[in-house]
PDB file of C-alpha atoms in Angstrom:
ATOM      1  CA  UNK X   1      90.506 117.542 123.381  1.00 54.00           C
ATOM      2  CA  UNK X   2      89.495 113.915 123.463  1.00 60.00           C
ATOM      3  CA  UNK X   3      87.125 112.733 120.743  1.00 63.00           C
ATOM      4  CA  UNK X   4      84.650 110.076 121.752  1.00 55.00           C
ATOM      5  CA  UNK X   5      82.163 110.700 119.009  1.00 57.00           C
ATOM      6  CA  UNK X   6      79.243 108.795 117.637  1.00 48.00           C
ATOM      7  CA  UNK X   7      79.543 105.064 118.329  1.00 55.00           C
ATOM      8  CA  UNK X   8      83.241 105.175 119.186  1.00 68.00           C
ATOM      9  CA  UNK X   9      83.095 102.753 122.129  1.00 88.00           C
ATOM     10  CA  UNK X  10      81.164 100.191 120.078  1.00 92.00           C
ATOM     11  CA  UNK X  11      83.508 100.379 117.087  1.00 95.00           C
ATOM     12  CA  UNK X  12      86.557 100.292 119.367  1.00 95.00           C
ATOM     13  CA  UNK X  13      85.373  97.036 120.966  1.00 95.00           C
ATOM     14  CA  UNK X  14      84.379  95.475 117.616  1.00 97.00           C
ATOM     15  CA  UNK X  15      87.755  96.301 116.096  1.00 98.00           C
ATOM     16  CA  UNK X  16      89.693  95.090 119.152  1.00 97.00           C
ATOM     17  CA  UNK X  17      87.915  91.726 119.133  1.00 98.00           C
ATOM     18  CA  UNK X  18      88.462  91.492 115.378  1.00 98.00           C
ATOM     19  CA  UNK X  19      92.188  92.232 115.837  1.00 98.00           C
ATOM     20  CA  UNK X  20      92.421  89.349 118.314  1.00 98.00           C
ATOM     21  CA  UNK X  21      90.858  87.051 115.698  1.00 98.00           C
ATOM     22  CA  UNK X  22      93.305  88.340 113.076  1.00 98.00           C
ATOM     23  CA  UNK X  23      96.284  87.632 115.357  1.00 98.00           C
ATOM     24  CA  UNK X  24      94.988  84.086 115.831  1.00 98.00           C
ATOM     25  CA  UNK X  25      94.507  83.760 112.070  1.00 98.00           C
ATOM     26  CA  UNK X  26      98.113  84.892 111.570  1.00 98.00           C
ATOM     27  CA  UNK X  27      99.348  82.202 113.950  1.00 98.00           C
ATOM     28  CA  UNK X  28      97.220  79.580 112.176  1.00 98.00           C
ATOM     29  CA  UNK X  29      98.425  80.638 108.718  1.00 98.00           C
ATOM     30  CA  UNK X  30     102.097  80.689 109.665  1.00 98.00           C
ATOM     31  CA  UNK X  31     102.207  77.611 111.890  1.00 98.00           C
ATOM     32  CA  UNK X  32      99.654  75.329 110.215  1.00 97.00           C
ATOM     33  CA  UNK X  33      99.671  76.446 106.569  1.00 97.00           C
ATOM     34  CA  UNK X  34     103.228  77.823 106.384  1.00 98.00           C
ATOM     35  CA  UNK X  35     101.863  80.903 104.617  1.00 98.00           C
ATOM     36  CA  UNK X  36     103.861  83.998 105.556  1.00 98.00           C
ATOM     37  CA  UNK X  37     103.341  86.712 102.935  1.00 97.00           C
ATOM     38  CA  UNK X  38      99.535  86.975 102.974  1.00 98.00           C
ATOM     39  CA  UNK X  39      99.559  86.251 106.710  1.00 98.00           C
ATOM     40  CA  UNK X  40     101.735  89.306 107.319  1.00 98.00           C
ATOM     41  CA  UNK X  41      99.575  91.479 105.038  1.00 98.00           C
ATOM     42  CA  UNK X  42      96.317  90.565 106.757  1.00 98.00           C
ATOM     43  CA  UNK X  43      97.975  90.860 110.166  1.00 98.00           C
ATOM     44  CA  UNK X  44      98.994  94.433 109.373  1.00 98.00           C
ATOM     45  CA  UNK X  45      95.702  95.584 107.868  1.00 98.00           C
ATOM     46  CA  UNK X  46      93.454  93.665 110.270  1.00 98.00           C
ATOM     47  CA  UNK X  47      95.136  95.029 113.399  1.00 98.00           C
ATOM     48  CA  UNK X  48      95.529  98.514 111.915  1.00 98.00           C
ATOM     49  CA  UNK X  49      91.747  98.981 111.894  1.00 98.00           C
ATOM     50  CA  UNK X  50      91.590  99.087 115.681  1.00 97.00           C
ATOM     51  CA  UNK X  51      94.859 100.975 116.009  1.00 97.00           C
ATOM     52  CA  UNK X  52      93.472 103.835 113.906  1.00 97.00           C
ATOM     53  CA  UNK X  53      90.221 103.823 115.863  1.00 96.00           C
ATOM     54  CA  UNK X  54      92.200 103.973 119.120  1.00 94.00           C
ATOM     55  CA  UNK X  55      94.291 106.814 117.723  1.00 94.00           C
ATOM     56  CA  UNK X  56      91.141 108.709 116.689  1.00 93.00           C
ATOM     57  CA  UNK X  57      90.211 109.209 120.342  1.00 90.00           C
ATOM     58  CA  UNK X  58      92.976 111.787 120.600  1.00 91.00           C
ATOM     59  CA  UNK X  59      92.502 113.427 117.215  1.00 92.00           C
ATOM     60  CA  UNK X  60      93.627 117.046 116.972  1.00 93.00           C
ATOM     61  CA  UNK X  61      90.411 118.226 115.338  1.00 93.00           C
ATOM     62  CA  UNK X  62      87.014 117.094 114.097  1.00 93.00           C
ATOM     63  CA  UNK X  63      88.471 116.630 110.594  1.00 95.00           C
ATOM     64  CA  UNK X  64      91.444 114.675 111.980  1.00 95.00           C
ATOM     65  CA  UNK X  65      88.959 112.458 113.838  1.00 95.00           C
ATOM     66  CA  UNK X  66      87.053 111.748 110.599  1.00 96.00           C
ATOM     67  CA  UNK X  67      90.361 111.137 108.808  1.00 97.00           C
ATOM     68  CA  UNK X  68      91.523 108.532 111.354  1.00 97.00           C
ATOM     69  CA  UNK X  69      88.217 106.679 111.080  1.00 97.00           C
ATOM     70  CA  UNK X  70      88.453 106.881 107.276  1.00 98.00           C
ATOM     71  CA  UNK X  71      91.897 105.266 107.422  1.00 98.00           C
ATOM     72  CA  UNK X  72      90.418 102.511 109.599  1.00 98.00           C
ATOM     73  CA  UNK X  73      87.741 102.002 106.923  1.00 98.00           C
ATOM     74  CA  UNK X  74      90.422 101.687 104.221  1.00 98.00           C
ATOM     75  CA  UNK X  75      92.251  99.110 106.343  1.00 98.00           C
ATOM     76  CA  UNK X  76      88.997  97.161 106.765  1.00 98.00           C
ATOM     77  CA  UNK X  77      88.554  97.152 102.999  1.00 98.00           C
ATOM     78  CA  UNK X  78      92.096  95.870 102.515  1.00 98.00           C
ATOM     79  CA  UNK X  79      91.506  93.176 105.124  1.00 98.00           C
ATOM     80  CA  UNK X  80      88.415  92.038 103.213  1.00 98.00           C
ATOM     81  CA  UNK X  81      90.564  91.734 100.090  1.00 98.00           C
ATOM     82  CA  UNK X  82      93.060  89.462 101.892  1.00 98.00           C
ATOM     83  CA  UNK X  83      90.211  87.393 103.346  1.00 98.00           C
ATOM     84  CA  UNK X  84      88.743  86.971  99.857  1.00 98.00           C
ATOM     85  CA  UNK X  85      92.142  85.874  98.570  1.00 98.00           C
ATOM     86  CA  UNK X  86      92.699  83.417 101.443  1.00 98.00           C
ATOM     87  CA  UNK X  87      89.277  81.961 100.707  1.00 98.00           C
ATOM     88  CA  UNK X  88      89.889  81.797  96.936  1.00 98.00           C
ATOM     89  CA  UNK X  89      93.133  79.835  97.376  1.00 98.00           C
ATOM     90  CA  UNK X  90      91.530  77.681 100.091  1.00 98.00           C
ATOM     91  CA  UNK X  91      93.964  78.534 102.882  1.00 98.00           C
ATOM     92  CA  UNK X  92      90.987  79.017 105.205  1.00 98.00           C
ATOM     93  CA  UNK X  93      87.728  77.090 105.374  1.00 98.00           C
ATOM     94  CA  UNK X  94      84.507  78.610 104.107  1.00 98.00           C
ATOM     95  CA  UNK X  95      83.321  78.710 107.740  1.00 98.00           C
ATOM     96  CA  UNK X  96      86.397  80.691 108.808  1.00 98.00           C
ATOM     97  CA  UNK X  97      85.944  82.984 105.833  1.00 98.00           C
ATOM     98  CA  UNK X  98      82.238  83.641 106.444  1.00 98.00           C
ATOM     99  CA  UNK X  99      82.774  84.381 110.116  1.00 98.00           C
ATOM    100  CA  UNK X 100      85.716  86.742 109.548  1.00 98.00           C
ATOM    101  CA  UNK X 101      84.220  88.501 106.510  1.00 98.00           C
ATOM    102  CA  UNK X 102      80.941  89.086 108.390  1.00 98.00           C
ATOM    103  CA  UNK X 103      82.828  90.678 111.293  1.00 98.00           C
ATOM    104  CA  UNK X 104      84.830  92.786 108.872  1.00 98.00           C
ATOM    105  CA  UNK X 105      81.704  93.937 107.038  1.00 98.00           C
ATOM    106  CA  UNK X 106      80.048  94.825 110.345  1.00 98.00           C
ATOM    107  CA  UNK X 107      83.055  96.983 111.232  1.00 98.00           C
ATOM    108  CA  UNK X 108      83.060  98.613 107.777  1.00 98.00           C
ATOM    109  CA  UNK X 109      79.340  99.335 107.897  1.00 98.00           C
ATOM    110  CA  UNK X 110      79.595 100.787 111.388  1.00 96.00           C
ATOM    111  CA  UNK X 111      82.518 102.991 110.331  1.00 97.00           C
ATOM    112  CA  UNK X 112      80.611 104.221 107.261  1.00 98.00           C
ATOM    113  CA  UNK X 113      77.640 105.171 109.471  1.00 96.00           C
ATOM    114  CA  UNK X 114      79.840 106.946 112.026  1.00 95.00           C
ATOM    115  CA  UNK X 115      81.733 108.872 109.330  1.00 96.00           C
ATOM    116  CA  UNK X 116      78.465 109.909 107.642  1.00 96.00           C
ATOM    117  CA  UNK X 117      77.044 111.208 110.936  1.00 95.00           C
ATOM    118  CA  UNK X 118      80.261 113.085 111.707  1.00 94.00           C
ATOM    119  CA  UNK X 119      80.275 114.703 108.251  1.00 95.00           C
ATOM    120  CA  UNK X 120      76.618 115.699 108.687  1.00 94.00           C
ATOM    121  CA  UNK X 121      77.477 117.275 112.056  1.00 90.00           C
ATOM    122  CA  UNK X 122      80.300 119.287 110.516  1.00 86.00           C
ATOM    123  CA  UNK X 123      78.037 120.488 107.681  1.00 88.00           C
ATOM    124  CA  UNK X 124      75.252 121.678 109.989  1.00 80.00           C
TER     125      UNK X 124
END
C-alpha cells in the first residue's frame, strides 16, 4: 500500500527544495569557509528530512508512516541546531540564517500538523 496522506505532496516538495539549499550550503561551507565537520553534520540531517518523507510514501503501515514522518521531524530539529550553531560562530550571515531557519521551521510546523492529523485519524 502506498501512503500519500495528509499534506504529503506539499511536505515532500518543501523538504526537497530545502535539501537543495542544504547541499548548496555544504558546498559553500567546505569551499569558502573550509568548515568540514559541521558542514557534514548539517548535510546529513538537512537532506535526511526529505529522504524520510520520501520513504514514508511506501510505509508498511499507518504507524510506520507516522514513524517515518516523526524521524523527518527529528532531523529537522537537528538541522535547526546546526543552523543555530553556524549562526552563533558566524560561519553564515544573519540573512542566510534567517532564510534557512524559516524554511526549516516551516517544514517542522507542517510535519507537526500532519503527524497530529494522522494520530487523530488513528484514534477515531
